Coordinates of C-alpha atoms and ligand atoms in Angstrom, one line a residue:
X1281 CA -29.5 -20.9 -25.2
X1282 CA -27.7 -24.2 -25.1
X1283 CA -26.6 -23.8 -28.7
X1284 CA -25.4 -20.4 -27.8
X1285 CA -23.4 -21.6 -24.8
X1286 CA -21.8 -24.2 -27.1
X1287 CA -21.0 -21.5 -29.6
X1288 CA -19.2 -19.4 -26.9
X1289 CA -17.4 -22.4 -25.3
X1290 CA -16.0 -23.7 -28.6
X1291 CA -15.0 -20.2 -29.6
X1292 CA -13.2 -19.8 -26.2
X1293 CA -11.5 -23.1 -26.8
X1294 CA -10.5 -22.0 -30.3
X1295 CA -8.8 -18.8 -29.1
X1296 CA -7.0 -20.7 -26.3
X1297 CA -9.0 -19.2 -23.5
X1298 CA -9.5 -22.7 -22.1
X1299 CA -6.1 -24.1 -21.1
X1300 CA -5.3 -27.6 -19.9
X1301 CA -2.1 -28.2 -17.7
X1302 CA -1.1 -27.1 -14.2
X1303 CA -2.2 -23.7 -12.9
X1304 CA -2.0 -22.0 -9.6
X1305 CA -5.3 -20.3 -8.7
X1306 CA -5.6 -17.2 -6.5
X1307 CA -6.7 -19.5 -3.7
X1308 CA -3.3 -21.3 -4.0
X1309 CA -4.9 -24.5 -5.3
X1310 CA -3.3 -26.2 -8.4
X1311 CA -5.9 -26.7 -11.1
X1312 CA -5.6 -28.9 -14.2
X1313 CA -7.9 -26.5 -16.2
X1314 CA -7.5 -22.8 -16.5
X1315 CA -9.8 -20.4 -18.2
X1316 CA -8.1 -17.2 -19.2
X1317 CA -10.7 -14.9 -20.5
X1318 CA -8.2 -12.0 -20.9
X1319 CA -7.7 -13.0 -24.5
X1320 CA -11.3 -12.0 -25.3
X1321 CA -10.1 -8.4 -25.6
X1322 CA -8.6 -9.5 -28.9
X1323 CA -12.0 -10.8 -30.1
X1324 CA -14.5 -7.8 -30.3
X1325 CA -17.3 -9.9 -31.8
X1326 CA -17.0 -12.5 -29.1
X1327 CA -16.7 -9.9 -26.4
X1328 CA -19.9 -8.3 -27.6
X1329 CA -21.7 -11.7 -27.7
X1330 CA -20.5 -12.4 -24.1
X1331 CA -21.7 -9.0 -22.9
X1332 CA -25.1 -9.7 -24.5
X1333 CA -25.5 -13.1 -23.0
X1334 CA -24.5 -12.0 -19.6
X1335 CA -26.9 -9.2 -19.6
X1336 CA -29.8 -11.4 -20.8
X1337 CA -28.9 -14.0 -18.2
X1338 CA -29.7 -11.5 -15.4
X1339 CA -32.9 -10.2 -16.9
X1340 CA -34.2 -13.6 -17.9
X1341 CA -33.8 -15.0 -14.4
X1342 CA -37.0 -14.9 -12.5
X1343 CA -35.2 -13.8 -9.3
X1344 CA -33.5 -10.8 -10.8
X1345 CA -33.7 -7.4 -9.1
X1346 CA -34.6 -4.2 -10.7
X1347 CA -32.6 -2.9 -13.7
X1348 CA -29.4 -1.6 -12.4
X1349 CA -28.5 2.1 -12.4
X1350 CA -24.8 1.2 -12.9
X1351 CA -22.5 -1.5 -14.1
X1352 CA -19.2 -2.3 -12.5
X1353 CA -16.6 -4.8 -13.8
X1354 CA -14.3 -6.5 -11.3
X1355 CA -10.8 -5.4 -12.4
X1356 CA -9.3 -6.3 -14.7
X1357 CA -10.6 -9.0 -17.1
X1358 CA -14.2 -8.1 -16.7
X1359 CA -13.7 -4.4 -17.5
X1360 CA -14.0 -4.8 -21.3
X1361 CA -17.0 -7.1 -20.8
X1362 CA -18.7 -4.5 -18.6
X1363 CA -17.8 -1.8 -21.2
X1364 CA -19.5 -3.9 -23.9
X1365 CA -22.6 -4.4 -21.8
X1366 CA -22.7 -0.7 -20.9
X1367 CA -22.5 0.4 -24.5
X1368 CA -25.1 -2.2 -25.7
X1369 CA -27.6 -1.4 -23.0
X1370 CA -26.9 2.3 -22.5
X1371 CA -26.2 1.8 -18.8
X1372 CA -23.4 3.9 -17.2
X1373 CA -20.4 2.3 -15.6
X1374 CA -18.3 2.9 -12.5
X1375 CA -14.7 1.6 -12.2
X1376 CA -13.3 0.3 -9.0
X1377 CA -9.5 1.0 -8.6
X1378 CA -7.6 -2.0 -7.4
X1379 CA -5.2 0.3 -5.5
X1380 CA -6.1 3.8 -4.7
X1381 CA -3.7 6.0 -6.7
X1382 CA -0.6 7.2 -4.8
X1383 CA -1.1 10.7 -6.3
X1384 CA -4.0 12.7 -7.7
X1385 CA -7.6 12.4 -6.7
X1386 CA -7.3 9.1 -4.9
X1387 CA -10.9 7.9 -5.7
X1388 CA -11.6 4.3 -4.9
X1389 CA -14.6 4.3 -7.3
X1390 CA -14.3 6.3 -10.4
X1391 CA -17.3 7.7 -12.4
X1392 CA -20.5 9.5 -11.5
X1393 CA -22.9 8.0 -9.0
X1394 CA -25.3 8.8 -6.3
X1395 CA -25.6 7.2 -2.9
X1396 CA -28.0 4.3 -3.0
X1397 CA -27.6 3.6 -6.7
X1398 CA -27.8 -0.1 -7.4
X1399 CA -24.8 -1.6 -9.2
X1400 CA -24.8 -4.8 -11.3
X1401 CA -21.3 -6.4 -10.7
X1402 CA -19.8 -8.2 -13.6
X1403 CA -17.0 -10.8 -13.4
X1404 CA -15.6 -13.1 -16.0
X1405 CA -15.5 -16.1 -13.8
X1406 CA -15.9 -17.0 -10.1
X1407 CA -14.1 -19.6 -8.1
X1408 CA -14.6 -18.7 -4.4
X1409 CA -16.1 -15.3 -5.0
X1410 CA -13.3 -13.5 -3.1
X1411 CA -12.6 -11.0 -5.9
X1412 CA -16.2 -10.2 -6.4
X1413 CA -16.6 -9.6 -2.6
X1414 CA -13.6 -7.2 -2.6
X1415 CA -15.3 -5.1 -5.4
X1416 CA -18.7 -5.3 -3.6
X1417 CA -17.1 -4.1 -0.4
X1418 CA -15.5 -1.1 -2.0
X1419 CA -18.7 -0.2 -3.9
X1420 CA -20.6 -0.4 -0.6
X1421 CA -18.0 1.7 1.2
X1422 CA -19.0 4.7 -1.0
X1423 CA -22.8 4.2 -0.4
X1424 CA -23.7 2.1 -3.5
X1425 CA -25.9 -1.0 -3.2
X1426 CA -25.3 -4.4 -4.9
X1427 CA -27.8 -7.2 -5.1
X1428 CA -26.8 -9.1 -8.3
X1429 CA -23.6 -10.4 -9.7
X1430 CA -23.3 -11.8 -13.2
X1431 CA -20.4 -14.0 -14.4
X1432 CA -19.7 -15.8 -17.7
X1433 CA -18.5 -18.9 -15.9
X1434 CA -19.2 -20.3 -12.4
X1435 CA -16.4 -22.7 -11.6
X1436 CA -18.8 -24.2 -9.0
X1437 CA -16.3 -24.0 -6.2
X1438 CA -18.3 -22.3 -3.5
X1439 CA -18.8 -18.8 -4.9
X1440 CA -22.6 -19.1 -5.2
X1441 CA -23.0 -20.0 -1.5
X1442 CA -20.4 -17.5 -0.4
X1443 CA -22.1 -14.7 -2.3
X1444 CA -25.5 -15.8 -1.0
X1445 CA -24.2 -15.5 2.5
X1446 CA -23.4 -11.9 1.7
X1447 CA -26.9 -11.2 0.3
X1448 CA -25.9 -11.4 -3.3
X1449 CA -27.5 -13.4 -6.2
X1450 CA -25.1 -15.0 -8.5
X1451 CA -26.1 -15.4 -12.2
X1452 CA -23.9 -17.3 -14.6
X1453 CA -24.1 -17.9 -18.3
X1454 CA -22.6 -21.4 -17.8
X1455 CA -21.0 -23.6 -15.2
X1456 CA -17.8 -25.5 -15.3
X1457 CA -19.8 -28.7 -15.7
X1458 CA -21.5 -27.3 -18.8
X1459 CA -18.2 -26.1 -20.2
X1460 CA -16.6 -29.5 -19.7
X1461 CA -19.7 -31.3 -21.1
X1462 CA -19.5 -29.1 -24.2
X1463 CA -15.8 -29.8 -24.6
X1464 CA -16.3 -33.5 -24.2
X1465 CA -19.2 -33.6 -26.7
X1466 CA -17.0 -31.7 -29.2
X1467 CA -14.1 -34.2 -28.6
X1468 CA -11.9 -31.5 -27.2
X1469 CA -11.3 -33.1 -23.8
X1470 CA -10.4 -36.8 -23.7
X1471 CA -8.5 -39.5 -21.8
X1472 CA -6.4 -38.8 -18.8
X1473 CA -6.9 -35.1 -19.1
X1474 CA -10.6 -35.5 -18.7
X1475 CA -10.1 -37.7 -15.6
X1476 CA -7.8 -35.1 -14.0
X1477 CA -10.3 -32.3 -14.6
X1478 CA -13.2 -34.3 -13.1
X1479 CA -11.2 -35.4 -10.0
X1480 CA -10.1 -31.8 -9.4
X1481 CA -13.7 -30.5 -9.6
X1482 CA -14.9 -33.2 -7.2
X1483 CA -12.1 -32.4 -4.7
X1484 CA -12.6 -28.7 -4.7
X1485 CA -16.3 -28.0 -4.3
X1486 CA -15.9 -25.4 -1.6
X1487 CA -13.0 -23.0 -1.7
X1488 CA -12.9 -20.2 0.9
X1489 CA -10.5 -17.3 0.1
X1490 CA -10.3 -14.5 2.7
X1491 CA -11.3 -11.1 1.3
X1492 CA -8.5 -8.6 1.2
X1493 CA -8.7 -5.7 3.7
X1494 CA -9.9 -2.4 2.2
X1495 CA -7.1 -0.4 0.5
X1496 CA -5.8 1.9 3.2
X1497 CA -6.8 5.6 2.7
X1498 CA -5.1 8.7 3.9
X1499 CA -6.4 9.7 7.4
X1500 CA -5.6 12.4 10.0
X1501 CA -4.4 11.9 13.5
X1502 CA -6.0 14.1 16.2
X1503 CA -4.1 12.6 19.1
X1504 CA -1.4 14.6 20.8
X1505 CA 2.2 13.4 20.9
X1506 CA 1.7 13.1 24.7
X1507 CA -1.2 10.7 24.2
X1508 CA 0.7 8.8 21.5
X1509 CA 3.7 8.4 23.8
X1510 CA 1.5 6.4 26.0
X1511 CA 0.3 4.2 23.1
X1512 CA 3.9 3.7 22.1
X1513 CA 5.0 1.7 25.2
X1514 CA 5.8 -1.2 22.8
X1515 CA 8.7 0.8 21.4
X1516 CA 11.1 2.7 23.7
X1517 CA 12.5 5.0 21.0
X1518 CA 9.1 6.0 19.6
X1519 CA 8.0 6.7 23.2
X1520 CA 11.2 8.8 23.8
X1521 CA 10.7 10.8 20.6
X1522 CA 7.0 11.5 21.3
X1523 CA 7.9 12.7 24.8
X1524 CA 10.8 14.8 23.6
X1525 CA 8.5 16.5 21.0
X1526 CA 5.9 17.3 23.7
X1527 CA 8.5 18.7 26.1
X1528 CA 10.5 20.7 23.5
X1529 CA 7.4 21.7 21.5
X1530 CA 9.2 20.9 18.3
X1531 CA 8.6 18.4 15.5
X1532 CA 11.5 19.4 13.4
X1533 CA 14.3 17.2 12.2
X1534 CA 17.2 18.6 10.3
X1535 CA 19.1 16.7 7.6
X1536 CA 22.7 17.7 8.2
X1537 CA 24.0 16.7 4.7
X1538 CA 27.3 18.5 5.0
X1539 CA 30.6 16.9 4.1
X1540 CA 33.0 17.8 6.9
X1541 CA 32.9 17.1 10.6
X1542 CA 33.3 20.8 11.4
X1543 CA 30.4 21.9 9.3
X1544 CA 28.0 19.2 10.7
X1545 CA 29.0 20.0 14.3
X1546 CA 28.7 23.7 13.8
X1547 CA 25.2 23.3 12.4
X1548 CA 24.2 20.9 15.2
X1549 CA 25.3 23.4 17.8
X1550 CA 23.6 26.3 16.1
X1551 CA 20.2 24.6 15.6
X1552 CA 20.2 22.0 18.4
X1553 CA 17.7 23.9 20.6
X1554 CA 15.2 24.0 17.7
X1555 CA 15.1 20.3 16.7
X1556 CA 14.2 17.0 18.1
X1557 CA 16.2 14.9 15.6
X1558 CA 19.5 15.5 13.7
X1559 CA 19.7 13.3 10.7
X1560 CA 23.1 12.3 9.3
X1561 CA 24.6 10.6 6.3
X1562 CA 28.0 9.8 7.9
X1563 CA 29.4 8.2 4.8
X1564 CA 29.4 11.6 3.1
X1565 CA 31.7 13.2 5.7
X1566 CA 35.2 13.2 4.2
X1567 CA 37.1 13.5 7.5
X1568 CA 34.9 11.2 9.6
X1569 CA 36.4 9.7 12.8
X1570 CA 35.3 8.5 16.2
X1571 CA 35.9 11.9 17.7
X1572 CA 33.2 13.3 15.5
X1573 CA 30.7 10.9 17.0
X1574 CA 31.8 11.8 20.5
X1575 CA 31.3 15.5 19.9
X1576 CA 28.0 14.9 18.2
X1577 CA 26.8 12.9 21.1
X1578 CA 27.8 15.7 23.5
X1579 CA 25.8 18.2 21.5
X1580 CA 22.8 15.9 21.4
X1581 CA 22.9 15.8 25.2
X1582 CA 23.5 19.5 25.5
X1583 CA 20.6 20.5 23.3
X1584 CA 18.4 17.4 23.8
X1585 CA 18.0 16.0 20.3
X1586 CA 18.2 12.5 19.0
X1587 CA 20.6 11.3 16.3
X1588 CA 19.3 9.6 13.2
X1589 CA 21.7 7.9 10.8
X1590 CA 19.7 7.7 7.5
X1591 CA 21.7 4.6 6.4
X1592 CA 18.8 3.0 4.4
X1593 CA 19.9 -0.6 5.1
X1594 CA 18.6 -2.9 2.3
X1595 CA 20.7 -6.1 2.2
X1596 CA 20.2 -9.6 3.5
X1597 CA 20.1 -9.9 7.3
X1598 CA 23.6 -11.2 7.8
X1599 CA 25.3 -8.4 5.8
X1600 CA 23.1 -5.7 7.4
X1601 CA 24.2 -6.9 10.8
X1602 CA 27.8 -6.2 10.0
X1603 CA 26.9 -2.9 8.2
X1604 CA 25.1 -1.8 11.4
X1605 CA 27.5 -2.9 14.1
X1606 CA 31.0 -2.9 12.5
X1607 CA 33.1 -1.3 9.8
X1608 CA 34.3 2.3 10.0
X1609 CA 31.1 3.8 11.3
X1610 CA 29.9 1.3 14.0
X1611 CA 26.4 2.9 13.6
X1612 CA 24.8 0.8 16.4
X1613 CA 27.0 2.5 19.0
X1614 CA 25.8 6.0 18.5
X1615 CA 22.7 6.3 16.4
X1616 CA 19.3 6.5 18.1
X1617 CA 17.5 5.5 14.9
X1618 CA 18.2 4.2 11.4
X1619 CA 16.3 3.8 8.2
X1620 CA 15.6 0.3 6.8
X1621 CA 14.2 -0.7 3.4
X1622 CA 11.7 -3.6 3.4
X1623 CA 12.7 -4.8 -0.1
X1624 CA 14.8 -7.7 1.2
X1625 CA 12.0 -9.1 3.4
X1626 CA 11.4 -9.3 7.2
X1627 CA 14.8 -11.0 7.8
X1628 CA 16.4 -7.6 7.7
X1629 CA 14.5 -6.6 10.9
X1630 CA 15.6 -9.7 12.7
X1631 CA 19.2 -8.8 12.0
X1632 CA 18.8 -5.6 14.2
X1633 CA 16.7 -7.2 16.9
X1634 CA 19.4 -7.9 19.6
X1635 CA 21.3 -4.8 19.2
X1636 CA 18.3 -2.5 18.8
X1637 CA 16.5 -3.9 21.8
X1638 CA 19.6 -3.8 24.0
X1639 CA 20.6 -0.2 23.0
X1640 CA 17.1 1.2 22.6
X1641 CA 17.5 2.2 19.0
X1642 CA 14.5 2.5 16.7
X1643 CA 14.1 1.4 13.1
X1644 CA 12.3 3.6 10.7
X1645 CA 10.8 1.6 7.8
X1646 CA 10.8 3.3 4.4
X1647 CA 7.2 3.1 3.4
X1648 CA 7.2 5.9 0.8
X1649 CA 9.9 8.2 -0.6
X1650 CA 9.9 11.8 -1.6
X1651 CA 11.6 11.4 -4.9
X1652 CA 9.9 11.4 -8.3
X1653 CA 9.0 8.0 -9.7
X1654 CA 9.7 6.2 -6.4
X1655 CA 8.6 2.6 -6.5
X1656 CA 7.7 2.6 -2.8
X1657 CA 4.0 3.0 -3.5
X1658 CA 0.7 1.1 -3.4
X1659 CA 0.9 -2.5 -2.5
X1660 CA 4.6 -2.2 -1.6
X1661 CA 3.8 0.5 1.0
X1662 CA 1.1 -1.8 2.5
X1663 CA 3.5 -4.6 2.8
X1664 CA 6.0 -2.4 4.6
X1665 CA 3.3 -1.3 7.1
X1666 CA 2.3 -4.9 7.7
X1667 CA 6.0 -5.9 8.3
X1668 CA 6.4 -3.1 10.8
X1669 CA 3.3 -4.1 12.7
X1670 CA 4.7 -7.6 13.1
X1671 CA 7.9 -6.0 14.7
X1672 CA 6.6 -3.2 16.9
X1673 CA 9.4 -3.6 19.4
X1674 CA 12.1 -2.8 16.9
X1675 CA 10.2 -0.6 14.4
X1676 CA 9.5 2.9 15.8
X1677 CA 7.8 4.3 12.7
X1678 CA 7.9 5.2 9.1
X1679 CA 9.5 7.5 6.6
X1680 CA 6.5 8.3 4.5
X1681 CA 4.7 11.1 2.7
X1682 CA 1.2 10.7 4.3
X1683 CA -0.6 9.0 7.1
X1684 CA -2.5 5.9 5.9
X1685 CA -5.4 4.3 7.7
X1686 CA -3.5 1.2 8.5
X1687 CA -0.7 3.0 10.3
X1688 CA -1.3 2.7 14.0
X1689 CA -0.8 5.8 16.1
X1690 CA 2.0 4.4 18.1
X1691 CA 4.3 4.7 15.1
X1692 CA 6.1 8.0 14.5
X1693 CA 5.7 9.3 10.9
X1694 CA 8.6 11.3 9.6
X1695 CA 8.6 13.1 6.2
X1696 CA 11.5 14.3 4.1
X1697 CA 11.2 16.5 1.0
X1698 CA 10.1 19.5 2.9
X1699 CA 10.8 23.2 2.0
X1700 CA 9.0 26.5 2.3
X1701 CA 9.8 27.7 -1.2
X1702 CA 11.1 25.1 -3.7
X1703 CA 9.0 22.6 -5.4
X1704 CA 11.8 20.3 -6.7
X1705 CA 15.5 20.0 -7.3
X1706 CA 17.2 18.8 -10.5
X1707 CA 17.8 15.2 -9.3
X1708 CA 14.2 14.0 -8.6
X1709 CA 13.7 15.4 -5.1
X1710 CA 10.1 16.8 -4.7
X1711 CA 9.1 19.2 -1.9
X1712 CA 6.0 20.0 0.1
X1713 CA 5.6 22.8 2.6
X1714 CA 5.7 22.0 6.3
X1715 CA 2.0 23.0 7.0
X1716 CA 0.8 20.8 4.1
X1717 CA 2.7 17.8 5.4
X1718 CA 1.7 18.2 9.0
X1719 CA -1.9 19.3 8.6
X1720 CA -3.0 17.8 5.3
X1721 CA -0.8 14.7 5.2
X1722 CA -0.9 14.3 9.0
X1723 CA 2.6 13.1 9.5
X1724 CA 4.5 14.0 12.6
X1725 CA 8.1 15.1 12.0
X1726 CA 9.3 17.2 9.1
X1727 CA 12.8 16.5 7.9
X1728 CA 14.4 19.6 6.3
X1729 CA 17.9 19.7 4.8
X1730 CA 18.9 22.3 2.3
X1731 CA 16.0 24.6 3.3
X1732 CA 17.8 25.1 6.5
X1733 CA 21.5 24.4 6.2
X1734 CA 21.9 26.3 2.9
X1735 CA 20.2 29.4 4.2
X1736 CA 22.1 32.6 5.3
X1737 CA 21.1 32.1 8.9
X1738 CA 20.4 28.4 9.7
X1739 CA 19.5 29.1 13.3
X1740 CA 16.7 31.6 12.5
X1741 CA 15.5 29.5 9.5
X1742 CA 15.3 26.4 11.8
X1743 CA 13.3 28.5 14.2
X1744 CA 10.9 29.5 11.4
X1745 CA 10.4 25.9 10.3
X1746 CA 10.0 24.7 13.8
X1747 CA 7.3 27.3 14.5
X1748 CA 5.3 26.6 11.4
X1749 CA 5.5 22.8 11.9
X1750 CA 4.4 23.1 15.5
X1751 CA 1.6 25.5 14.8
X1752 CA 0.4 23.1 12.0
X1753 CA 0.5 20.2 14.5
X1754 CA -1.6 22.2 17.0
X1755 CA -4.1 23.2 14.3
X1756 CA -4.4 19.5 13.3
X1757 CA -5.2 18.7 17.0
X1758 CA -7.8 21.3 17.3
X1759 CA -9.7 20.3 14.1
Ligands
LIG573 P1 16.7 18.1 1.4 O1 17.9 18.9 1.3 O2 15.6 18.7 2.4 O3 16.1 17.7 0.1 O4 17.2 16.7 2.2 C1 16.3 15.7 2.4 C2 17.0 14.6 3.2 O5 16.1 13.5 3.4 C3 18.2 14.0 2.5 O6 19.1 13.7 3.6 C4 17.7 12.7 1.9 O7 18.7 11.7 1.9 C5 16.6 12.3 2.8 N1 15.5 11.7 2.2 C6 14.7 12.2 1.2 O8 15.0 13.4 0.8 N2 13.7 11.6 0.7 C7 13.3 10.3 1.1 O9 12.4 9.8 0.6 C8 14.2 9.7 2.1 C9 15.2 10.4 2.6 BR1 13.7 8.1 2.6

């Protein structure tokens, strides 16, 4: 075996998988040695040898469990190793998705398996064991069991103990010490570089990296708007909207994307009694003036709806402050809620703080968009949700396409891209029906634009949408 280890180590060195320099590890620690096993995909013979050694390592160990039903590589570097092992030993694999897909079947674990199947987890190398634990956690969440983990290289920085604490046996083909010894013997690691590597290893014997939370999955809300208004006492505007929805028995918002004052006001007056929110894009109104805002405000009081300027702020905090409070539109003076992108970082929320809290306005963070190919998905969406949670006094909710398990119920979820008939427009907009959004995707407010204002009779069309969306909400509650 020793000769074989030597053979692999020297081959890894030859293909530049063992690098010396300064490298930032997942734990944030700077390491003078970095093992990049990704390049093994370009070396099929080596890959096959690695797979073979790793498999034999588990089944030569006296403390090994029963032969596994399944193999699972920790994404991504270990996937080809797991594949090689699977093919060599005729053991099926499952694949753990790093992020559950935004669309499609949304399976966290792909492949066929039965509850209770034992999975051998395969990883290229371990430092603290955090990545392995994330994979084990997801495998367990679908009913699979894991007792053994095999790695090519144990960096000897706490993983063995960490995995043991979680009831897992760690098997490694070689340790960092063995790798370094081999390199020294072969004259590949000398002088100051050797000293640096040894010092680093001594200083970092125990690295603890927190395991990432489970990827949030779509979930349903079965709480009423009335109940949620009580949960929302951290945010005045969210509370106001939940109450208004309960009182008015409506969860319809209309996007009044018309380009003259008269058209917007006429629509607002016609449909005002059906809606809880009127959404505007004031910068598309050609004859905009302050009088428009006064009249819109009067209609909002007459019909009891809230005004939502869908401005989609996205700049640095200082610029956004001016865009919100000054200029032609002075949005802060009349809008009850505005949309904010998270792309610029949390400073953008701070720029609203004073004005928003003083005037009781709510921020809606753009967590997902309805348009095709939107980049607001996956990890980005998660970060938006986390940012909102840190700022519950200002952020009233999300613009999103579905409720995710990490979205607390005190946030209002509003969804655009809703129509009864169409499935798309020619500029990337994608539509879902109101009942699908409210019942299946479990969001709260549907936002409808052209489906209503372009119809022959906007008032009766708004009534139709309102009825369907409210019925869907009631059905959701009763399930
Ligand atoms: P439509 O006519 O129903 O397609 O209008 C949808 C409105 O919602 C329109 O004002 C858009 O600017 C807005 N919108 C959207 O369609 N999709 C999104 O992801 C976001 C806003 Br955010």
